[in-house]
XYZ file of C-alpha atoms in Angstrom:
79
model
C 162.092 71.647 53.565
C 162.691 75.416 54.309
C 162.639 76.018 50.521
C 159.136 74.341 50.318
C 157.923 76.394 53.237
C 159.143 79.670 51.665
C 157.435 78.720 48.487
C 154.159 77.906 50.292
C 154.411 81.201 52.275
C 154.958 83.091 48.999
C 152.001 81.313 47.440
C 149.814 82.143 50.439
C 150.858 85.884 50.340
C 150.219 85.953 46.620
C 146.618 84.466 47.284
C 145.919 86.764 49.920
C 146.803 89.844 47.944
C 144.760 88.563 45.041
C 141.692 88.180 47.212
C 142.185 91.685 48.704
C 142.464 93.124 45.050
C 139.328 91.246 44.175
C 137.426 92.927 47.171
C 138.600 96.344 45.988
C 137.367 95.519 42.429
C 133.956 94.350 43.919
C 133.697 97.376 46.215
C 133.960 99.889 43.404
C 131.561 97.977 41.122
C 133.164 99.108 37.919
C 135.399 96.379 36.693
C 135.892 98.106 33.552
C 137.626 100.969 35.315
C 138.883 99.433 38.612
C 140.433 96.027 37.937
C 143.297 94.037 38.796
C 145.486 95.509 35.987
C 144.546 99.240 37.114
C 145.154 98.457 40.681
C 148.581 96.943 39.687
C 149.366 99.999 37.750
C 148.198 102.734 40.163
C 148.642 101.166 43.645
C 151.645 100.012 45.544
C 151.314 96.567 47.228
C 151.669 98.166 50.559
C 148.548 100.190 49.787
C 146.203 97.298 49.046
C 145.411 96.035 52.508
C 144.907 99.557 54.124
C 142.568 100.229 51.057
C 140.550 97.260 51.960
C 140.539 98.049 55.673
C 139.172 101.511 54.651
C 136.481 100.017 52.439
C 135.347 97.788 55.232
C 135.112 100.813 57.755
C 133.193 102.763 55.089
C 130.839 99.755 54.636
C 130.306 99.592 58.377
C 129.512 103.301 58.592
C 127.042 103.214 55.850
C 125.360 100.105 57.159
C 125.086 101.523 60.653
C 123.565 104.767 59.321
C 120.950 102.792 57.439
C 120.319 100.683 60.549
C 119.768 103.859 62.599
C 117.206 105.144 60.175
C 115.224 101.924 60.090
C 112.104 101.784 62.083
C 112.470 100.004 65.505
C 109.926 97.202 66.083
C 109.398 98.171 69.521
C 108.930 101.817 68.706
C 106.250 100.785 66.152
C 104.146 98.872 68.535
C 104.300 101.323 71.378
C 103.141 104.213 69.112
């Protein structure tokens, strides 16, 4: 049973890393340059999750900047 649990845990980790790599590929939007093969070649496994975290933080910053620039409905009606 322990062997089956370890196999399942290994598969889950592989699936998790694959999904993280897919997110990196999507984020860069250039699958001909940034793809699973190039990530495998140029990044260590330990760098994948921190990269995804950095991408999400960057997305948040960009989103909040856009929201801050958007007109506020209350402001529009009072002016």
